[in-house]
Coordinates of C-alpha atoms in Angstrom, one line a residue:
X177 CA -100.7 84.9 -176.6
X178 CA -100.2 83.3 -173.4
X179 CA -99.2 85.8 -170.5
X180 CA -97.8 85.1 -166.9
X181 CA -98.1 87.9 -164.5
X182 CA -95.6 88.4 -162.1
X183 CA -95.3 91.2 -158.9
X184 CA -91.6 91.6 -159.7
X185 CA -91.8 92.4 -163.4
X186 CA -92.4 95.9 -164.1
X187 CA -94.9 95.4 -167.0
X188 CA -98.7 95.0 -166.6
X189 CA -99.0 92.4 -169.5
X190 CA -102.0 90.7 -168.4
X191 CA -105.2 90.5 -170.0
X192 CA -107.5 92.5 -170.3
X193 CA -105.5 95.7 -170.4
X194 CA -107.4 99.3 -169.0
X195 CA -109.5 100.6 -171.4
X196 CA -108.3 103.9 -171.5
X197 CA -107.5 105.0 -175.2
X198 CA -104.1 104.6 -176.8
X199 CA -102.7 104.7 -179.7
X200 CA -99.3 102.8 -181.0
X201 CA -97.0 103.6 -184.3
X202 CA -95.3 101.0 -185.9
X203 CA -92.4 101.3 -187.8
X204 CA -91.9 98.6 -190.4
X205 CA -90.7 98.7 -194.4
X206 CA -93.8 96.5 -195.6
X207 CA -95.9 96.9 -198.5
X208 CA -98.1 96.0 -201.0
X209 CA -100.0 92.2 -200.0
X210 CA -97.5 91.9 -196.8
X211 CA -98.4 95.6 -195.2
X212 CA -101.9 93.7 -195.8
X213 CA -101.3 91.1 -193.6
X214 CA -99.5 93.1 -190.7
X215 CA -103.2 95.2 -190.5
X216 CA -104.4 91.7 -190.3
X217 CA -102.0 90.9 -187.2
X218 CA -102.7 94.7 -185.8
X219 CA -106.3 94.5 -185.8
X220 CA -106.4 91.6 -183.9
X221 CA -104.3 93.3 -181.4
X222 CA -107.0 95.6 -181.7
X223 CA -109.8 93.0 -180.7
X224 CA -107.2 91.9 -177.4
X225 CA -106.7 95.3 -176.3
X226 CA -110.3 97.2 -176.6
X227 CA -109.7 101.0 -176.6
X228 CA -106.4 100.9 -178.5
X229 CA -105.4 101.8 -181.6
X230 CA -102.3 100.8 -183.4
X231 CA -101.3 103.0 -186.6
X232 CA -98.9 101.0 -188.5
X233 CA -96.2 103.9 -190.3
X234 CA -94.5 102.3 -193.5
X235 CA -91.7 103.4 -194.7
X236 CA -89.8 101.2 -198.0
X237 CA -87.6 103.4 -198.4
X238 CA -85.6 105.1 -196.5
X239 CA -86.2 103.4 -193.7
X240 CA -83.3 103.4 -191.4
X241 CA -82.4 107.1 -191.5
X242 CA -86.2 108.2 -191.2
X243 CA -85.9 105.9 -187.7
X244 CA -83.0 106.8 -186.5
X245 CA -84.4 110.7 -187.3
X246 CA -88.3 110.1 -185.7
X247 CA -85.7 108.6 -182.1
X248 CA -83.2 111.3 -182.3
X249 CA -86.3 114.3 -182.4
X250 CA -88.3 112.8 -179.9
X251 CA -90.6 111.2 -181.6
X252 CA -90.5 107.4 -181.7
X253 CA -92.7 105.0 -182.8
X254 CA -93.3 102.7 -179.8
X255 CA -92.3 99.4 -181.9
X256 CA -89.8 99.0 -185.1
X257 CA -89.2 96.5 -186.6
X258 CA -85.0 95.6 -186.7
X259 CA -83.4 94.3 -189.6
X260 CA -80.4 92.4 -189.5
X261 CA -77.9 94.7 -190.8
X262 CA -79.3 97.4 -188.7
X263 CA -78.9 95.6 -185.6
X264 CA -75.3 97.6 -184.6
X265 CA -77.2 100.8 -185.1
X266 CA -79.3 100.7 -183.3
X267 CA -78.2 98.7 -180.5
X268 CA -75.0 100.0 -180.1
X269 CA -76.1 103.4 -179.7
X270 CA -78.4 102.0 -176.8
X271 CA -82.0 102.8 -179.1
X272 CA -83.8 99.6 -178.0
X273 CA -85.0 98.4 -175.3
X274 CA -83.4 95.5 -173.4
X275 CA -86.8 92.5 -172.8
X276 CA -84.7 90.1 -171.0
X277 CA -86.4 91.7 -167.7
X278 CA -89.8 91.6 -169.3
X279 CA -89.8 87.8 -171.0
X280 CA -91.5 85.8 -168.4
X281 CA -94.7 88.5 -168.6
X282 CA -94.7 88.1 -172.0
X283 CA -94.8 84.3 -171.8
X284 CA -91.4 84.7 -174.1
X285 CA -89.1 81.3 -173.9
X286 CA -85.4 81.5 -175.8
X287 CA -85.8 78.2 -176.6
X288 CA -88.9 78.5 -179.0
X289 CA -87.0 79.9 -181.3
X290 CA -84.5 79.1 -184.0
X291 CA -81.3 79.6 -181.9
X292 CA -79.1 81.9 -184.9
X293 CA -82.2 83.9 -185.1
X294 CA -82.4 84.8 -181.4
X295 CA -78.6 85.3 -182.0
X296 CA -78.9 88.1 -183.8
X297 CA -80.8 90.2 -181.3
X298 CA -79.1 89.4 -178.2
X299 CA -75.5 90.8 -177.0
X300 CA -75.3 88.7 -173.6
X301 CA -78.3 87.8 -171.6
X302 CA -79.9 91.1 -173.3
X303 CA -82.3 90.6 -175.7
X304 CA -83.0 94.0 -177.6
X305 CA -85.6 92.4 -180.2
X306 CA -88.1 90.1 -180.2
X307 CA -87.7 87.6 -183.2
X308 CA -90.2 88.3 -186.2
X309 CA -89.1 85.8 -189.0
X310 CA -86.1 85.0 -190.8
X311 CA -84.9 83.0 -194.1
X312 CA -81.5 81.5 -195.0
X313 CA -80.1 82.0 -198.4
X314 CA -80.4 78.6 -200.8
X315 CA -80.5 77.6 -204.2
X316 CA -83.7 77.2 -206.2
X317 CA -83.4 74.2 -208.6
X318 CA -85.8 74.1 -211.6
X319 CA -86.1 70.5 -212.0
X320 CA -87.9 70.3 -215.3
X321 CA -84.8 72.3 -217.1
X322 CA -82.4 70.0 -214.8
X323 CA -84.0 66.6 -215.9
X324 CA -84.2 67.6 -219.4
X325 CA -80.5 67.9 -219.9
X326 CA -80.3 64.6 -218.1
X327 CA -78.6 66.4 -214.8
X328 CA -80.4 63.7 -212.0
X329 CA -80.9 64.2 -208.1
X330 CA -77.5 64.7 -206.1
X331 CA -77.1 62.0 -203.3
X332 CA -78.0 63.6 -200.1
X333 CA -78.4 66.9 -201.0
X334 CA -82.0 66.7 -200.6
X335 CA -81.7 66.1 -196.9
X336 CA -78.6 68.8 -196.7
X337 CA -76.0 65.8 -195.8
X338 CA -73.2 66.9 -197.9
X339 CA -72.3 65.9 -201.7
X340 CA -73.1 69.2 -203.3
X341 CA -70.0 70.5 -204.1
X342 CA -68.7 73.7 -206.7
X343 CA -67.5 70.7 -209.0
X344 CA -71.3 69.4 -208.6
X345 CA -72.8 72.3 -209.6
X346 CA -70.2 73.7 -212.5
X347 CA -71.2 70.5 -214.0
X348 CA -75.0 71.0 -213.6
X349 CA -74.8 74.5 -214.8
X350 CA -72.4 73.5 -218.3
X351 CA -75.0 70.8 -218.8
X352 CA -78.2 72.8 -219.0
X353 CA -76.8 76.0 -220.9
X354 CA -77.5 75.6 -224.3
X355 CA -78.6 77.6 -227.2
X356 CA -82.0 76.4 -228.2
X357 CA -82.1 79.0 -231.3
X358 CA -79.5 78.4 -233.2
X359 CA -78.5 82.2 -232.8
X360 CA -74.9 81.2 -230.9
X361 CA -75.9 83.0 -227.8
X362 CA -77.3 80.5 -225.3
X363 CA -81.1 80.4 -223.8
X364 CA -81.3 78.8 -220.8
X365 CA -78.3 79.6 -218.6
X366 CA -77.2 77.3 -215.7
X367 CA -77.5 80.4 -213.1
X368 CA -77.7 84.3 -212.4
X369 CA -74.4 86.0 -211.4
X370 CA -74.4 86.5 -207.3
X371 CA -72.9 90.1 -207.2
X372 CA -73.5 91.4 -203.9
X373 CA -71.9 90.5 -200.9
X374 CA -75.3 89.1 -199.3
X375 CA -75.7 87.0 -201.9
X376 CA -71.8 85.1 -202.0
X377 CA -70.8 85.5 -198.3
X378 CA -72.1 81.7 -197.7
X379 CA -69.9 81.0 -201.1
X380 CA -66.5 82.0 -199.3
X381 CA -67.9 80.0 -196.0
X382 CA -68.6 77.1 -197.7
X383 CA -65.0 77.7 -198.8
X384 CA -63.8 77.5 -195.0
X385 CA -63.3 80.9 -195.6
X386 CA -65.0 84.3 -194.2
X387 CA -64.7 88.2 -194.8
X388 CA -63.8 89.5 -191.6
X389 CA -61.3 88.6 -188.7
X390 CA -62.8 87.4 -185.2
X391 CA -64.9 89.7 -183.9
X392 CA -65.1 91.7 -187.4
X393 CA -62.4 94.4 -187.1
X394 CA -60.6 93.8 -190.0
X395 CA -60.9 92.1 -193.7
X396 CA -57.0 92.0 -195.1
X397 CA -56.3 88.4 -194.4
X398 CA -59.8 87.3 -195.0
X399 CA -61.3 89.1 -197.7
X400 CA -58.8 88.7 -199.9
X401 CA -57.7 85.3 -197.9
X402 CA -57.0 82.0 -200.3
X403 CA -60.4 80.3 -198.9
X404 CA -62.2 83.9 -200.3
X405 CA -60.5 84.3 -203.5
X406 CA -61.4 80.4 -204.4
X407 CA -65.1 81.7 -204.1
X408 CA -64.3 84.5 -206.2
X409 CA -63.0 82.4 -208.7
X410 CA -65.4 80.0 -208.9
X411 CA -68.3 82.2 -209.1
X412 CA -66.6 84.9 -211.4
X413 CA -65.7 81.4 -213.8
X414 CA -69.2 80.6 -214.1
X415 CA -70.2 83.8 -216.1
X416 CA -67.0 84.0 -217.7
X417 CA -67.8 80.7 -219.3
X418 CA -71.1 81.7 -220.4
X419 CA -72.9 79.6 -217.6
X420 CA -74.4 82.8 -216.4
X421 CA -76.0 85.8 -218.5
X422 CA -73.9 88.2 -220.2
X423 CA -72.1 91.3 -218.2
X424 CA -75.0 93.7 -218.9
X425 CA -76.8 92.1 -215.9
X426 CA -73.2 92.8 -213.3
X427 CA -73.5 96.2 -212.9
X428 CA -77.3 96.5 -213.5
X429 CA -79.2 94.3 -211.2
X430 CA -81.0 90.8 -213.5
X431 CA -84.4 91.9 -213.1
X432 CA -85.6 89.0 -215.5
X433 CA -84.1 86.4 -213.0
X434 CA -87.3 84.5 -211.5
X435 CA -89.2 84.9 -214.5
X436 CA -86.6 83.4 -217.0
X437 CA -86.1 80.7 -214.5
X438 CA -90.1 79.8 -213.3
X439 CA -90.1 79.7 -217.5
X440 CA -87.4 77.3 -217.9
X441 CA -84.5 79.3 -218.8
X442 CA -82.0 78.8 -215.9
X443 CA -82.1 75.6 -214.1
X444 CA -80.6 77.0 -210.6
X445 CA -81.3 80.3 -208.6
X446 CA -79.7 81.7 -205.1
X447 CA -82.4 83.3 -203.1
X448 CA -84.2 83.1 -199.8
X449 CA -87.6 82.5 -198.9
X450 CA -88.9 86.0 -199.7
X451 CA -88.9 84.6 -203.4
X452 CA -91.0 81.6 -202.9
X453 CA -94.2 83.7 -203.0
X454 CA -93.4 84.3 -206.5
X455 CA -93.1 81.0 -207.7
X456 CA -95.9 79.2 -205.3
X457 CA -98.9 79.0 -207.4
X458 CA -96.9 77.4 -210.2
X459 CA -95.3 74.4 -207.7
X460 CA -99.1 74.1 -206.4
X461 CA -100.3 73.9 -210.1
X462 CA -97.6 71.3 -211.5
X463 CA -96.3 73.8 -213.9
X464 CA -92.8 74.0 -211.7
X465 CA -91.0 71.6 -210.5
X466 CA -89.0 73.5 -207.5
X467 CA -86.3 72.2 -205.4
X468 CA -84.7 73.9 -202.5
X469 CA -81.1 73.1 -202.3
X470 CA -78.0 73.9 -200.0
X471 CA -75.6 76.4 -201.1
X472 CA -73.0 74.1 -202.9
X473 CA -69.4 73.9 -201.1
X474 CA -65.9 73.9 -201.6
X475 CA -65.0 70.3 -202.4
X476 CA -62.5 70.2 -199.4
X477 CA -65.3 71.2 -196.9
X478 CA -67.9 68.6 -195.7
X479 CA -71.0 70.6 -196.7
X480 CA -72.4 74.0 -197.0
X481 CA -72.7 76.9 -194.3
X482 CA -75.3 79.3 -195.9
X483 CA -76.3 82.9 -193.8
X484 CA -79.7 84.0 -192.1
X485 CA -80.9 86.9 -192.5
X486 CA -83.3 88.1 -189.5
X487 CA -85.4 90.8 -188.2
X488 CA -87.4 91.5 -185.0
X489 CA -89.8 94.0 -183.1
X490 CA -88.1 96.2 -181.0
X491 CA -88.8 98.8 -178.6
X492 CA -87.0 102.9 -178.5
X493 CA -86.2 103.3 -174.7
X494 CA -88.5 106.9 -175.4
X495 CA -91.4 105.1 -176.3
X496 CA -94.3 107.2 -174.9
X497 CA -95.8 104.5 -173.4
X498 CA -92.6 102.2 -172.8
X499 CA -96.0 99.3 -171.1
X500 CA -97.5 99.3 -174.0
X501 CA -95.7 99.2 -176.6
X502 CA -93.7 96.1 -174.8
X503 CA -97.1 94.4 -174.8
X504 CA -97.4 95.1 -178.8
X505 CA -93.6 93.4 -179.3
X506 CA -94.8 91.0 -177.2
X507 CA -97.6 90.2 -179.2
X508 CA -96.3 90.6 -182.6
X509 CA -93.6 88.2 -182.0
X510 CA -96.4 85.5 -180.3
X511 CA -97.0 82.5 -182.3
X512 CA -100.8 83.8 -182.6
X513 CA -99.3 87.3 -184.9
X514 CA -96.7 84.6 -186.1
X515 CA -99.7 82.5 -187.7
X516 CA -101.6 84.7 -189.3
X517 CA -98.3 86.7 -190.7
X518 CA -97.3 83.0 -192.1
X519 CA -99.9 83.6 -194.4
X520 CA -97.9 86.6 -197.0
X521 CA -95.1 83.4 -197.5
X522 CA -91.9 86.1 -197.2
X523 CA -90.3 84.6 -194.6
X524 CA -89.9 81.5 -192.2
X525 CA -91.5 82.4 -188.5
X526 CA -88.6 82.7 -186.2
X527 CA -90.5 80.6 -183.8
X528 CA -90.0 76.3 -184.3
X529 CA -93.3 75.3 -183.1
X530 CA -95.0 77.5 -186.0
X531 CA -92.9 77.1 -188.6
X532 CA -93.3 73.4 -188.5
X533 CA -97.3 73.7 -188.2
X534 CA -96.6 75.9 -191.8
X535 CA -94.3 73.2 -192.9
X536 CA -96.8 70.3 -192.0
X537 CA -99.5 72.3 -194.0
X538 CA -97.4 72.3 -197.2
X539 CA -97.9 69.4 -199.4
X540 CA -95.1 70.8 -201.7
X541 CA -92.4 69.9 -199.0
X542 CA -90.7 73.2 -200.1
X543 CA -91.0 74.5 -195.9
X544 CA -89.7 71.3 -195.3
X545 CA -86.4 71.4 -197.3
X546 CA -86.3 75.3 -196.3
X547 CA -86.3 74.6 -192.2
X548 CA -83.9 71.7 -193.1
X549 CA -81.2 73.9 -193.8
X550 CA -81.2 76.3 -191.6
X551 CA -79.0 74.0 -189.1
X552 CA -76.1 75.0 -191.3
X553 CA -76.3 78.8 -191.7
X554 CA -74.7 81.5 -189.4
X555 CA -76.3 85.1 -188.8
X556 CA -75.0 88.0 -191.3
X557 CA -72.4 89.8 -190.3
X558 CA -74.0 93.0 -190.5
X559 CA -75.9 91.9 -187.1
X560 CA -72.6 92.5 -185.5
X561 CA -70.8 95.3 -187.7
X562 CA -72.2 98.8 -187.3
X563 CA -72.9 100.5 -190.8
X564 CA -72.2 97.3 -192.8
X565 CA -73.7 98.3 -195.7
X566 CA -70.4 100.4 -196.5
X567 CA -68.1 97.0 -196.3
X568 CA -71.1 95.4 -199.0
X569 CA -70.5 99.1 -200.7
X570 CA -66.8 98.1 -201.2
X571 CA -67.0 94.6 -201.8
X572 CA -69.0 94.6 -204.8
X573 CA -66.4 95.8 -206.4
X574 CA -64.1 92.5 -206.0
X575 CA -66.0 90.6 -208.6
X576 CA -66.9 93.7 -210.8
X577 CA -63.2 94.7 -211.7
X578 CA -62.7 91.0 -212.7
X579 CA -65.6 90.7 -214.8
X580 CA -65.9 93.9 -216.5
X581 CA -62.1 95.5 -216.4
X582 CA -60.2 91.6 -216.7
X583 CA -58.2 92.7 -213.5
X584 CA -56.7 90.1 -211.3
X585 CA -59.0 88.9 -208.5
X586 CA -56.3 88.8 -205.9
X587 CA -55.3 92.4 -207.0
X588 CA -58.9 94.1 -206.2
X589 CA -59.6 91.6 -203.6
X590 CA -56.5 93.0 -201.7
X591 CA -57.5 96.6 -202.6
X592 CA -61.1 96.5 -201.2
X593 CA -59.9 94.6 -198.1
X594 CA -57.4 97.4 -197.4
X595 CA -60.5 100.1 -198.0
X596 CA -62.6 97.8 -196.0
X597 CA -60.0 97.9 -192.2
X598 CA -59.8 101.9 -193.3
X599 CA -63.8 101.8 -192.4
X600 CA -63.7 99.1 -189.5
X601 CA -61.1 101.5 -187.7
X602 CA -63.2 104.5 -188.5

């Protein structure tokens, strides 16, 4: 990490720090092969700043409450890392640190990173995290189940330019679904359901649409607007035609979804980059032939607007030692932590110079097509709406009483919209 000193900065950045002994908790929801590769990023902390420790805390689940708990009592961890629908939280109630004073120490420049990322974290010239990594949500095309109904490449959706529209992608999804048994009940499906709200927001944008009202005080009007209930209907039409699995899967979760489609049972799948770690040995081995599409649009819209989610290291104003555990955020958001973290494949490093070296490195051109898209997504609304996860709550149920009960979209739609301001105006 490169580090400027400077007199009027309050934080001693500068290399090397004193020796004296420290130790730093960090608060992250990691696990498993990822957890692996933030001790990866710690240790070499370690190496930069002899005599300190840093004790990384993981919590999956959770993990909000047991934060917002380990603040309230007094005893922080001196960096967290933010997710994007947390943002409000903890922001707005004034739990993390503000690094806009701190950014030329830390050798931190706005414009080396993806600007809707460093969107998220900032509410005016305040910056309140430091950007970890992010993904925007796509659509994973199997190509070998594609080409073998004779569905060919969509002009200019490769390059996101446009021409991948709901009609483009009903047709797609009728042409692959077939019943390869003989049984009547089909075996490779054109797609998975999208139930939850993070999943089909970029549906009712691509629309022209959105949830909320300006500013996100209110959903009648937009949730339940024409642009939003055309998404609805689309998406709700796909499994009622059979293009999607049966209903079992809407209220349940589809936990079969990568596997039947890496194995050539559904030709298209919406998720974001934390998936491509599942699939990457098969695209490096031949044995899948993955595409990274845009979100398809609403044919009067000129392409796609897809969402980001985000998250970044940030800093409780009761740190113990509020010095050094600025110089950790610093450092886990430097391209050096950013390199090595590249390595678990979750996410897309929130800083440009990086996540082109990854992309340049990938002979599969899937970072490519991923960084491609990004130019058309927005930041979640959840980065701007405290406690968020109730309006997803709600609005679950919009497709749900369609699918499952046969009640009119613009009926439940208008329901969950009224619920929906009763919680904005809380």
């Amino acid at each position: 990490m490169r580090v400027v000193c400077a007199a009027a900065v309050v934080l001693a950045a500068c290399s090397p720090a004193p020796p004296d002994p420290a130790t730093l908790r960090v608060a992250l929801w990691a696990g498993g092969h990822e957890l692996e590769i933030e001790q990866q990023v710690a240790a070499r902390y370690e190496a930069l700043r002899p005599g300190t420790r840093v004790l990384l805390e993981s919590a999956p689940n959770g993990y909000e409450e047991r934060l917002l708990t380990s603040i309230a009592a007094g005893h922080p961890p001196d960096v967290y890392l933010l997710d994007s629908p947390d943002i409000p939280t903890f922001v707005d109630r004034g739990l993390a640190v503000d690094f806009a004073p701190y950014r030329e120490a830390l050798g931190f420049r706005a414009d080396s990173v993806f600007p809707q990322v460093l969107e998220a974290f900032t509410r005016g010239d305040a910056i309140f995290a430091l950007p970890k990594d992010f993904t925007p949500m796509v659509i994973y095309a199997n190509r070998g189940v594609l080409e073998g109904a004779g569905v060919g490449r969509v002009a200019g959706v490769g390059a996101g330019l446009g021409g991948w529209t709901w009609d483009d992608f009903s047709r797609a999804a009728r042409a692959v679904t077939a019943d390869t048994d003989g049984d009547d009940r089909p075996d490779i499906f054109g797609f998975d359901f999208p139930r939850n709200l993070y999943q089909w927001v970029p549906f009712v944008w691509s629309a022209g649409g959105d949830i909320l009202g300006p500013g996100g005080g209110n959903a009648s009007g937009f949730m339940d607007g024409p642009e939003a209930l055309a998404a609805y209907v689309f998406l709700t039409g796909l499994a009622e035609e059979g293009l999607t699995p049966g209903a079992q899967f809407v209220q349940q979760g589809d936990p079969a979804r990568e596997a039947r489609f890496a194995s050539g049972g559904q030709a298209f799948l919406l998720s974001g980059h934390w998936t491509l770690p599942v699939f990457r040995d098969l695209v490096q081995t031949g044995a899948l032939d993955l595409e990274i599409l845009p979100i398809p649009h609403h044919p009067s819209q000129p392409g796609a607007t897809s969402v980001i989610y985000a998250s970044g290291w940030a800093v409780p104003p009761n740190a113990a030692n509020l010095r050094r555990a600025i110089d950790l955020a610093g450092f886990l958001a430097s391209p050096e932590a950013q390199r090595i973290r590249a390595r678990s494949g979750l996410a897309i490093s929130s800083r440009r110079d990086v996540a082109v070296e990854i992309a340049a490195a990938d002979t599969t051109g899937v970072e490519d097509a991923f960084i491609a898209l990004v130019g058309g997504a927005r930041v979640t609304w959840g980065a701007y709406v405290r406690d968020f996860s109730l309006v997803e709550a709600l609005a679950v149920e919009i497709m749900d009483r369609r699918l499952l009960n046969g009640e009119a979209l613009e009926a439940s739609a208008g329901d969950v919209a009224r619920r929906v301001d009763e919680v904005l105006g809380r």
